[in-house]
Amino acid sequence: MLKVVLTTGDHDGIGLEVTAKALHKMGPQKGVQFFLWRKDGISSKYLKLIDQKFTRITVDDLEEALKIEGPYLVDIASDLTPAHWVEQTAKACFQKKVDAMATAPLSKTSIKEAGFKDLGHTDILKRVSKVKSVHMGFIGDHFNVVLATGHLPIAQVTKHLSFSVVAEALLHANQVRKSLPPAQQKKPIGILGLNPHAGENGLIGQEELLIFPNLKSFAKEHKIPIEGPLVPDAAFFPENWKKYSVYVALYHDQGLIPFKMIHGQDSGVHISLGIPFVRTSVDHGTAKDIFGKNKANPSSMLDAIRWAIKLARQHS
Ligand SMILES: NC(=O)c1ccc[n+]([C@@H]2O[C@H](COP(=O)([O-])OP(=O)(O)OC[C@H]3O[C@@H](n4cnc5c(N)ncnc54)[C@H](O)[C@@H]3O)[C@@H](O)[C@H]2O)c1
Ligand SMILES: N[C@H](C(=O)O)[C@H](O)COP(=O)(O)O
């Protein structure tokens, strides 16, 4: 049985709602045991939804939960913070006690309030895994994006960008390319430029001239098909989506504004690249403005759980 752990994120966000709705929609999955972290003492509305499809057993910690075998959904009613749920699950994944984790949205503020220095799940996973670089990858129905830099203030992006930063992102984007259906795998990875008009041969910034000549040799050496620097304001025209297996965006919003505009809440999965286990997530946030209103769309969480299972099967 694959053990897949779901964390439900901020207590006052839509995490539990989208997770319960997603589980209700997908029902039990052959060969998969689900574990669900949630706050102790919550209203039973969403648990009742889960109970329509699953036999649920409640415990109060992960260690206890992992001892339970059989056709149950194991519900962890916890008084730890949601950031601790993520950290404990990541440790269990790292120790191979768990096969995959799918996370509902967690605010960076709540991670800070839990006493952690990490900026997001990605940083928690990187710390637990002790790896040098982790990249955020986003898989969508229309196109896929890998971010070369993460949660970095915009003022620091140019200081941080270098050939080696983009080359590491390219290697992770290539992992995404190789996991795509054969026809898509053949398409190059499109790497965006940084400046307006991709620098226009150095007239509007030097970053493209500093990064891309080396990147092209690096890609050739690693047999990775690439194109770039793509002109950022034209790269995401719909007619270009099918030209590239993956886009590499140089900073967070360069890739996520188009990705979220197009995929909205209807699809889109976030995959952590560079950690030694499977972690997927939604492509939206905590949506506190609609907390408790039963308005949250669970499609991204449903995709995140499906991808966690698919990737865990490939890993096992
Ligand atoms: N995977 C994650 O853990 C993750 C991802 C993104 C953002 N965040 C965090 O979430 C918090 C809020 O982020 P934000 O305000 O930038 O974006 P957000 O996605 O929470 O909200 C943007 C808008 O989209 C709506 N929305 C989001 N998801 C929806 C859904 N499933 N169904 C219906 N409407 C939905 C919201 O109601 C809001 O109007 C921040 O603290 C951020 O750090 C976490
Ligand atoms: N950049 C992500 C997004 O907008 O979807 C997000 O903030 C999630 O980050 P973590 O997975 O590191 O929490």
Short mmCIF file of C-alpha atoms and ligand atoms in Angstrom, two decimals:
data_model
loop_
_atom_site.label_atom_id
_atom_site.label_comp_id
_atom_site.label_asym_id
_atom_site.label_seq_id
_atom_site.Cartn_x
_atom_site.Cartn_y
_atom_site.Cartn_z
CA MET A 1 0.00 0.00 0.00
CA LEU A 2 1.30 3.45 -0.87
CA LYS A 3 1.10 5.80 2.09
CA VAL A 4 0.03 9.27 0.99
CA VAL A 5 -0.16 12.00 3.62
CA LEU A 6 -2.34 15.08 3.14
CA THR A 7 -1.79 18.25 5.16
CA THR A 8 -4.70 20.69 5.35
CA GLY A 9 -2.81 23.95 5.86
CA ASP A 10 -3.91 27.09 7.71
CA HIS A 11 -6.76 26.58 10.18
CA ASP A 12 -8.58 29.63 8.79
CA GLY A 13 -7.94 28.84 5.12
CA ILE A 14 -9.71 26.61 2.56
CA GLY A 15 -7.30 23.67 2.99
CA LEU A 16 -9.61 21.30 4.84
CA GLU A 17 -12.50 22.20 2.56
CA VAL A 18 -10.61 21.49 -0.70
CA THR A 19 -9.05 18.32 0.74
CA ALA A 20 -12.40 16.93 1.92
CA LYS A 21 -14.09 17.82 -1.37
CA ALA A 22 -11.22 16.28 -3.36
CA LEU A 23 -11.30 13.06 -1.31
CA HIS A 24 -15.08 12.88 -1.68
CA LYS A 25 -14.76 13.30 -5.44
CA MET A 26 -12.00 10.71 -5.91
CA GLY A 27 -13.04 8.14 -3.28
CA PRO A 28 -10.74 5.32 -2.11
CA GLN A 29 -7.90 4.50 -4.51
CA LYS A 30 -6.62 0.96 -5.08
CA GLY A 31 -3.31 0.32 -3.33
CA VAL A 32 -3.32 3.70 -1.57
CA GLN A 33 -3.78 4.54 2.10
CA PHE A 34 -4.52 8.17 2.90
CA PHE A 35 -3.49 9.98 6.08
CA LEU A 36 -5.04 13.36 6.80
CA TRP A 37 -3.61 15.96 9.17
CA ARG A 38 -6.23 18.37 10.49
CA LYS A 39 -6.85 20.55 13.50
CA ASP A 40 -8.37 18.84 16.52
CA GLY A 41 -11.85 20.01 17.51
CA ILE A 42 -13.01 21.36 14.15
CA SER A 43 -16.63 21.32 13.01
CA SER A 44 -17.51 17.96 11.53
CA LYS A 45 -19.01 19.29 8.27
CA TYR A 46 -16.10 18.32 6.01
CA LEU A 47 -15.35 15.13 7.93
CA LYS A 48 -18.92 14.01 7.19
CA LEU A 49 -18.20 14.53 3.49
CA ILE A 50 -15.12 12.29 3.75
CA ASP A 51 -17.14 9.70 5.70
CA GLN A 52 -19.53 9.29 2.77
CA LYS A 53 -16.69 7.55 0.89
CA PHE A 54 -14.10 6.39 3.44
CA THR A 55 -13.92 4.46 6.69
CA ARG A 56 -12.10 6.91 8.90
CA ILE A 57 -10.05 6.12 12.00
CA THR A 58 -8.94 9.02 14.19
CA VAL A 59 -5.61 9.21 16.05
CA ASP A 60 -3.63 12.16 17.37
CA ASP A 61 -0.15 11.80 15.90
CA LEU A 62 1.65 10.62 12.79
CA GLU A 63 3.59 7.85 14.49
CA GLU A 64 0.36 6.28 15.74
CA ALA A 65 -1.28 6.83 12.34
CA LEU A 66 1.47 4.98 10.46
CA LYS A 67 0.91 1.86 12.60
CA ILE A 68 -2.62 1.50 11.22
CA GLU A 69 -2.95 -0.74 8.20
CA GLY A 70 -6.00 -1.64 6.20
CA PRO A 71 -8.68 0.01 4.11
CA TYR A 72 -8.96 3.09 6.31
CA LEU A 73 -8.40 6.76 5.92
CA VAL A 74 -6.36 7.68 8.97
CA ASP A 75 -7.41 11.03 10.35
CA ILE A 76 -4.83 12.80 12.53
CA ALA A 77 -6.67 15.24 14.83
CA SER A 78 -3.74 17.34 15.94
CA ASP A 79 -3.04 20.26 18.22
CA LEU A 80 0.34 20.91 16.58
CA THR A 81 0.69 23.84 14.16
CA PRO A 82 0.16 23.15 10.43
CA ALA A 83 3.85 23.96 9.83
CA HIS A 84 4.75 21.12 12.22
CA TRP A 85 2.46 18.76 10.27
CA VAL A 86 4.48 19.59 7.15
CA GLU A 87 7.83 19.19 8.90
CA GLN A 88 6.88 15.85 10.49
CA THR A 89 5.49 14.52 7.23
CA ALA A 90 8.59 15.62 5.31
CA LYS A 91 10.77 13.80 7.85
CA ALA A 92 8.65 10.67 7.48
CA CYS A 93 8.95 10.91 3.67
CA PHE A 94 12.71 11.43 3.96
CA GLN A 95 12.93 8.31 6.16
CA LYS A 96 10.82 6.42 3.61
CA LYS A 97 8.01 5.76 6.12
CA VAL A 98 5.66 7.66 3.81
CA ASP A 99 5.56 7.50 -0.01
CA ALA A 100 4.25 10.95 -0.87
CA MET A 101 2.80 14.13 0.59
CA ALA A 102 0.21 16.47 -0.94
CA THR A 103 -0.19 19.79 0.79
CA ALA A 104 -3.13 22.18 0.99
CA PRO A 105 -2.24 25.88 1.27
CA LEU A 106 -0.22 27.20 4.15
CA SER A 107 0.63 30.86 4.65
CA LYS A 108 4.22 31.94 5.17
CA THR A 109 2.94 33.96 8.15
CA SER A 110 1.62 30.85 9.90
CA ILE A 111 4.98 29.13 9.36
CA LYS A 112 6.69 32.11 10.98
CA GLU A 113 4.19 32.06 13.86
CA ALA A 114 5.05 28.40 14.41
CA GLY A 115 8.60 29.57 15.13
CA PHE A 116 10.18 28.43 11.87
CA LYS A 117 12.51 30.52 9.72
CA ASP A 118 11.40 28.80 6.51
CA LEU A 119 9.58 30.78 3.83
CA GLY A 120 7.00 28.26 2.68
CA HIS A 121 6.72 24.50 2.38
CA THR A 122 9.59 24.51 -0.13
CA ASP A 123 12.06 25.78 2.45
CA ILE A 124 10.86 23.28 5.08
CA LEU A 125 11.33 20.42 2.59
CA LYS A 126 14.75 21.71 1.55
CA ARG A 127 15.89 21.95 5.18
CA VAL A 128 14.59 18.48 6.06
CA SER A 129 16.10 16.93 2.91
CA LYS A 130 19.44 18.76 3.33
CA VAL A 131 19.64 19.45 -0.40
CA LYS A 132 21.23 22.49 -2.01
CA SER A 133 18.52 23.54 -4.39
CA VAL A 134 14.81 22.92 -4.70
CA HIS A 135 12.71 24.39 -7.49
CA MET A 136 9.00 24.97 -7.74
CA GLY A 137 7.47 23.28 -10.77
CA PHE A 138 3.88 23.82 -11.95
CA ILE A 139 2.10 21.32 -14.19
CA GLY A 140 -0.97 22.59 -16.00
CA ASP A 141 -3.43 21.43 -18.63
CA HIS A 142 -2.05 24.02 -21.08
CA PHE A 143 1.61 24.49 -20.18
CA ASN A 144 4.18 23.81 -17.47
CA VAL A 145 6.46 26.22 -15.63
CA VAL A 146 9.58 25.86 -13.48
CA LEU A 147 10.72 28.89 -11.46
CA ALA A 148 14.48 29.53 -11.49
CA THR A 149 14.20 31.64 -8.32
CA GLY A 150 11.63 31.27 -5.55
CA HIS A 151 10.27 33.48 -2.80
CA LEU A 152 12.79 36.22 -3.34
CA PRO A 153 12.08 39.95 -3.00
CA ILE A 154 12.11 41.43 -6.49
CA ALA A 155 14.99 43.73 -5.53
CA GLN A 156 17.18 40.67 -4.99
CA VAL A 157 16.33 38.79 -8.17
CA THR A 158 19.04 40.26 -10.40
CA LYS A 159 21.68 39.90 -7.66
CA HIS A 160 20.78 36.25 -7.26
CA LEU A 161 20.46 35.28 -10.95
CA SER A 162 23.52 33.71 -12.57
CA PHE A 163 24.36 31.07 -15.12
CA SER A 164 24.60 28.38 -12.40
CA VAL A 165 21.24 29.31 -10.84
CA VAL A 166 19.49 29.00 -14.21
CA ALA A 167 21.44 25.84 -15.11
CA GLU A 168 20.22 24.10 -11.91
CA ALA A 169 16.65 25.10 -12.72
CA LEU A 170 17.14 23.76 -16.24
CA LEU A 171 18.17 20.34 -14.89
CA HIS A 172 15.01 20.23 -12.77
CA ALA A 173 12.87 21.44 -15.68
CA ASN A 174 14.38 18.59 -17.70
CA GLN A 175 13.09 16.12 -15.07
CA VAL A 176 9.61 17.54 -15.65
CA ARG A 177 10.09 17.26 -19.43
CA LYS A 178 11.03 13.59 -19.10
CA SER A 179 7.89 12.84 -17.05
CA LEU A 180 5.60 14.18 -19.80
CA PRO A 181 3.90 12.10 -22.52
CA PRO A 182 6.35 11.18 -25.36
CA ALA A 183 5.11 13.80 -27.85
CA GLN A 184 5.59 16.61 -25.32
CA GLN A 185 9.00 15.34 -24.23
CA LYS A 186 10.36 16.04 -27.71
CA LYS A 187 9.65 19.75 -27.38
CA PRO A 188 12.34 22.12 -26.15
CA ILE A 189 12.39 23.83 -22.80
CA GLY A 190 11.71 27.54 -23.31
CA ILE A 191 13.75 29.80 -21.04
CA LEU A 192 12.54 33.33 -20.56
CA GLY A 193 14.74 36.38 -20.71
CA LEU A 194 14.75 38.77 -17.79
CA ASN A 195 14.52 42.19 -19.39
CA PRO A 196 11.96 43.81 -21.69
CA HIS A 197 12.34 42.28 -25.17
CA ALA A 198 14.81 39.80 -23.65
CA GLY A 199 17.38 42.58 -23.45
CA GLU A 200 17.41 43.30 -27.20
CA ASN A 201 21.07 42.31 -27.65
CA GLY A 202 22.25 44.13 -24.55
CA LEU A 203 20.47 47.40 -25.25
CA ILE A 204 18.10 46.85 -22.30
CA GLY A 205 20.16 45.00 -19.69
CA GLN A 206 23.06 42.56 -19.75
CA GLU A 207 21.67 39.48 -17.95
CA GLU A 208 20.72 37.62 -21.13
CA LEU A 209 24.23 38.12 -22.57
CA LEU A 210 25.81 36.95 -19.32
CA ILE A 211 23.67 33.83 -18.85
CA PHE A 212 22.57 32.42 -22.20
CA PRO A 213 25.80 31.68 -24.13
CA ASN A 214 27.03 29.44 -21.27
CA LEU A 215 23.55 28.00 -20.78
CA LYS A 216 23.38 26.93 -24.43
CA SER A 217 26.69 25.05 -24.14
CA PHE A 218 25.54 23.51 -20.85
CA ALA A 219 22.25 22.37 -22.40
CA LYS A 220 24.08 20.89 -25.40
CA GLU A 221 26.47 19.02 -23.11
CA HIS A 222 23.51 17.58 -21.14
CA LYS A 223 21.52 16.88 -24.33
CA ILE A 224 18.65 19.11 -23.23
CA PRO A 225 16.79 20.86 -26.05
CA ILE A 226 16.32 24.53 -25.19
CA GLU A 227 15.17 27.77 -26.73
CA GLY A 228 15.78 31.20 -25.33
CA PRO A 229 15.99 33.82 -24.14
CA LEU A 230 12.26 34.02 -24.95
CA VAL A 231 10.76 37.49 -25.00
CA PRO A 232 8.82 37.49 -21.70
CA ASP A 233 5.78 39.51 -22.80
CA ALA A 234 5.15 37.28 -25.81
CA ALA A 235 6.28 33.88 -24.52
CA PHE A 236 2.88 32.89 -23.13
CA PHE A 237 0.75 33.70 -26.20
CA PRO A 238 -1.59 30.68 -26.56
CA GLU A 239 -0.02 29.74 -29.91
CA ASN A 240 3.30 29.22 -28.08
CA TRP A 241 2.01 26.88 -25.35
CA LYS A 242 2.43 23.77 -27.46
CA LYS A 243 5.91 24.75 -28.68
CA TYR A 244 7.58 24.08 -25.32
CA SER A 245 7.58 21.11 -22.99
CA VAL A 246 8.31 23.40 -20.03
CA TYR A 247 8.90 27.11 -19.57
CA VAL A 248 11.66 28.21 -17.19
CA ALA A 249 10.72 31.58 -15.68
CA LEU A 250 13.50 33.56 -14.05
CA TYR A 251 11.44 34.87 -11.15
CA HIS A 252 8.25 33.94 -9.27
CA ASP A 253 5.64 36.22 -10.83
CA GLN A 254 7.12 36.00 -14.35
CA GLY A 255 5.96 32.38 -14.43
CA LEU A 256 3.09 32.34 -11.97
CA ILE A 257 1.07 35.27 -13.29
CA PRO A 258 0.53 33.55 -16.66
CA PHE A 259 0.26 30.09 -15.07
CA LYS A 260 -2.42 31.08 -12.56
CA MET A 261 -4.26 33.35 -15.05
CA ILE A 262 -4.69 30.46 -17.44
CA HIS A 263 -5.15 27.54 -15.08
CA GLY A 264 -7.06 29.45 -12.40
CA GLN A 265 -8.54 27.19 -9.80
CA ASP A 266 -9.60 24.62 -12.40
CA SER A 267 -6.31 22.76 -12.69
CA GLY A 268 -2.65 23.15 -11.89
CA VAL A 269 -0.35 21.27 -9.57
CA HIS A 270 2.76 22.43 -7.80
CA ILE A 271 5.55 19.82 -7.63
CA SER A 272 8.73 20.24 -5.58
CA LEU A 273 11.79 19.45 -7.72
CA GLY A 274 15.11 18.45 -6.18
CA ILE A 275 13.95 16.71 -2.99
CA PRO A 276 14.40 12.95 -2.62
CA PHE A 277 10.66 12.23 -2.18
CA VAL A 278 7.31 13.17 -3.70
CA ARG A 279 5.59 16.38 -2.67
CA THR A 280 2.75 17.98 -4.59
CA SER A 281 0.54 20.92 -3.73
CA VAL A 282 -2.24 23.16 -4.94
CA ASP A 283 -1.41 26.13 -7.18
CA HIS A 284 -3.52 28.54 -5.11
CA GLY A 285 -3.29 30.04 -1.65
CA THR A 286 -5.25 29.92 1.59
CA ALA A 287 -8.15 32.04 0.19
CA LYS A 288 -9.09 33.31 3.63
CA ASP A 289 -11.67 35.65 2.05
CA ILE A 290 -13.86 32.62 1.31
CA PHE A 291 -13.04 30.56 4.41
CA GLY A 292 -16.15 28.81 5.77
CA LYS A 293 -18.31 29.87 2.80
CA ASN A 294 -18.30 26.53 0.97
CA LYS A 295 -17.14 28.30 -2.21
CA ALA A 296 -13.69 26.72 -2.64
CA ASN A 297 -12.96 24.85 -5.85
CA PRO A 298 -11.15 21.57 -5.04
CA SER A 299 -9.83 20.85 -8.58
CA SER A 300 -6.23 21.81 -7.88
CA MET A 301 -6.15 19.72 -4.67
CA LEU A 302 -7.68 16.81 -6.59
CA ASP A 303 -4.92 17.13 -9.22
CA ALA A 304 -2.30 17.43 -6.47
CA ILE A 305 -3.45 14.18 -4.84
CA ARG A 306 -3.64 12.37 -8.19
CA TRP A 307 -0.10 13.53 -9.11
CA ALA A 308 1.22 12.51 -5.69
CA ILE A 309 -0.11 8.98 -6.29
CA LYS A 310 1.18 8.87 -9.87
CA LEU A 311 4.68 10.04 -8.90
CA ALA A 312 4.80 7.77 -5.84
CA ARG A 313 3.97 4.79 -8.08
CA GLN A 314 6.83 5.79 -10.41
CA HIS A 315 9.22 6.10 -7.42
CA SER A 316 8.27 2.80 -5.77
N1 LIG B 1 0.80 25.81 -1.73
C1 LIG B 1 0.70 26.76 -0.79
O1 LIG B 1 0.84 26.46 0.37
C2 LIG B 1 0.44 28.19 -1.18
C3 LIG B 1 0.34 28.58 -2.52
C4 LIG B 1 0.09 29.91 -2.82
C5 LIG B 1 -0.08 30.83 -1.81
N2 LIG B 1 0.03 30.42 -0.50
C6 LIG B 1 -0.21 31.35 0.61
O2 LIG B 1 -1.61 31.66 0.64
C7 LIG B 1 -1.82 32.94 1.17
C8 LIG B 1 -2.80 33.72 0.33
O3 LIG B 1 -2.30 33.87 -0.98
P1 LIG B 1 -2.89 34.84 -2.08
O4 LIG B 1 -3.84 35.80 -1.45
O5 LIG B 1 -1.75 35.33 -2.86
O6 LIG B 1 -3.70 33.91 -3.09
P2 LIG B 1 -4.99 33.01 -2.91
O7 LIG B 1 -4.89 31.96 -3.97
O8 LIG B 1 -5.19 32.55 -1.53
O9 LIG B 1 -6.22 33.97 -3.26
C9 LIG B 1 -6.38 34.68 -4.49
C10 LIG B 1 -7.87 34.71 -4.87
O10 LIG B 1 -8.25 33.45 -5.40
C11 LIG B 1 -9.34 32.89 -4.69
N3 LIG B 1 -9.14 31.44 -4.57
C12 LIG B 1 -7.95 30.82 -4.29
N4 LIG B 1 -8.12 29.50 -4.30
C13 LIG B 1 -9.40 29.26 -4.59
C14 LIG B 1 -10.18 28.07 -4.75
N5 LIG B 1 -9.63 26.83 -4.64
N6 LIG B 1 -11.49 28.18 -5.05
C15 LIG B 1 -12.04 29.41 -5.21
N7 LIG B 1 -11.37 30.58 -5.09
C16 LIG B 1 -10.06 30.50 -4.76
C17 LIG B 1 -9.34 33.58 -3.33
O11 LIG B 1 -10.61 33.56 -2.74
C18 LIG B 1 -8.81 34.98 -3.69
O12 LIG B 1 -9.87 35.78 -4.13
C19 LIG B 1 -0.43 33.59 1.29
O13 LIG B 1 -0.08 33.55 2.64
C20 LIG B 1 0.47 32.69 0.46
O14 LIG B 1 1.77 32.65 0.96
C21 LIG B 1 0.28 29.13 -0.17
N1 LIG B 2 4.76 30.14 -4.97
C1 LIG B 2 3.79 29.16 -4.62
C2 LIG B 2 2.48 29.50 -5.26
O1 LIG B 2 2.22 30.67 -5.45
O2 LIG B 2 1.71 28.59 -5.50
C3 LIG B 2 3.56 29.11 -3.17
O3 LIG B 2 3.70 30.29 -2.50
C4 LIG B 2 3.79 27.87 -2.47
O4 LIG B 2 4.98 27.86 -1.80
P1 LIG B 2 5.36 26.64 -0.88
O5 LIG B 2 4.97 25.39 -1.58
O6 LIG B 2 6.82 26.78 -0.73
O7 LIG B 2 4.63 26.84 0.39
#
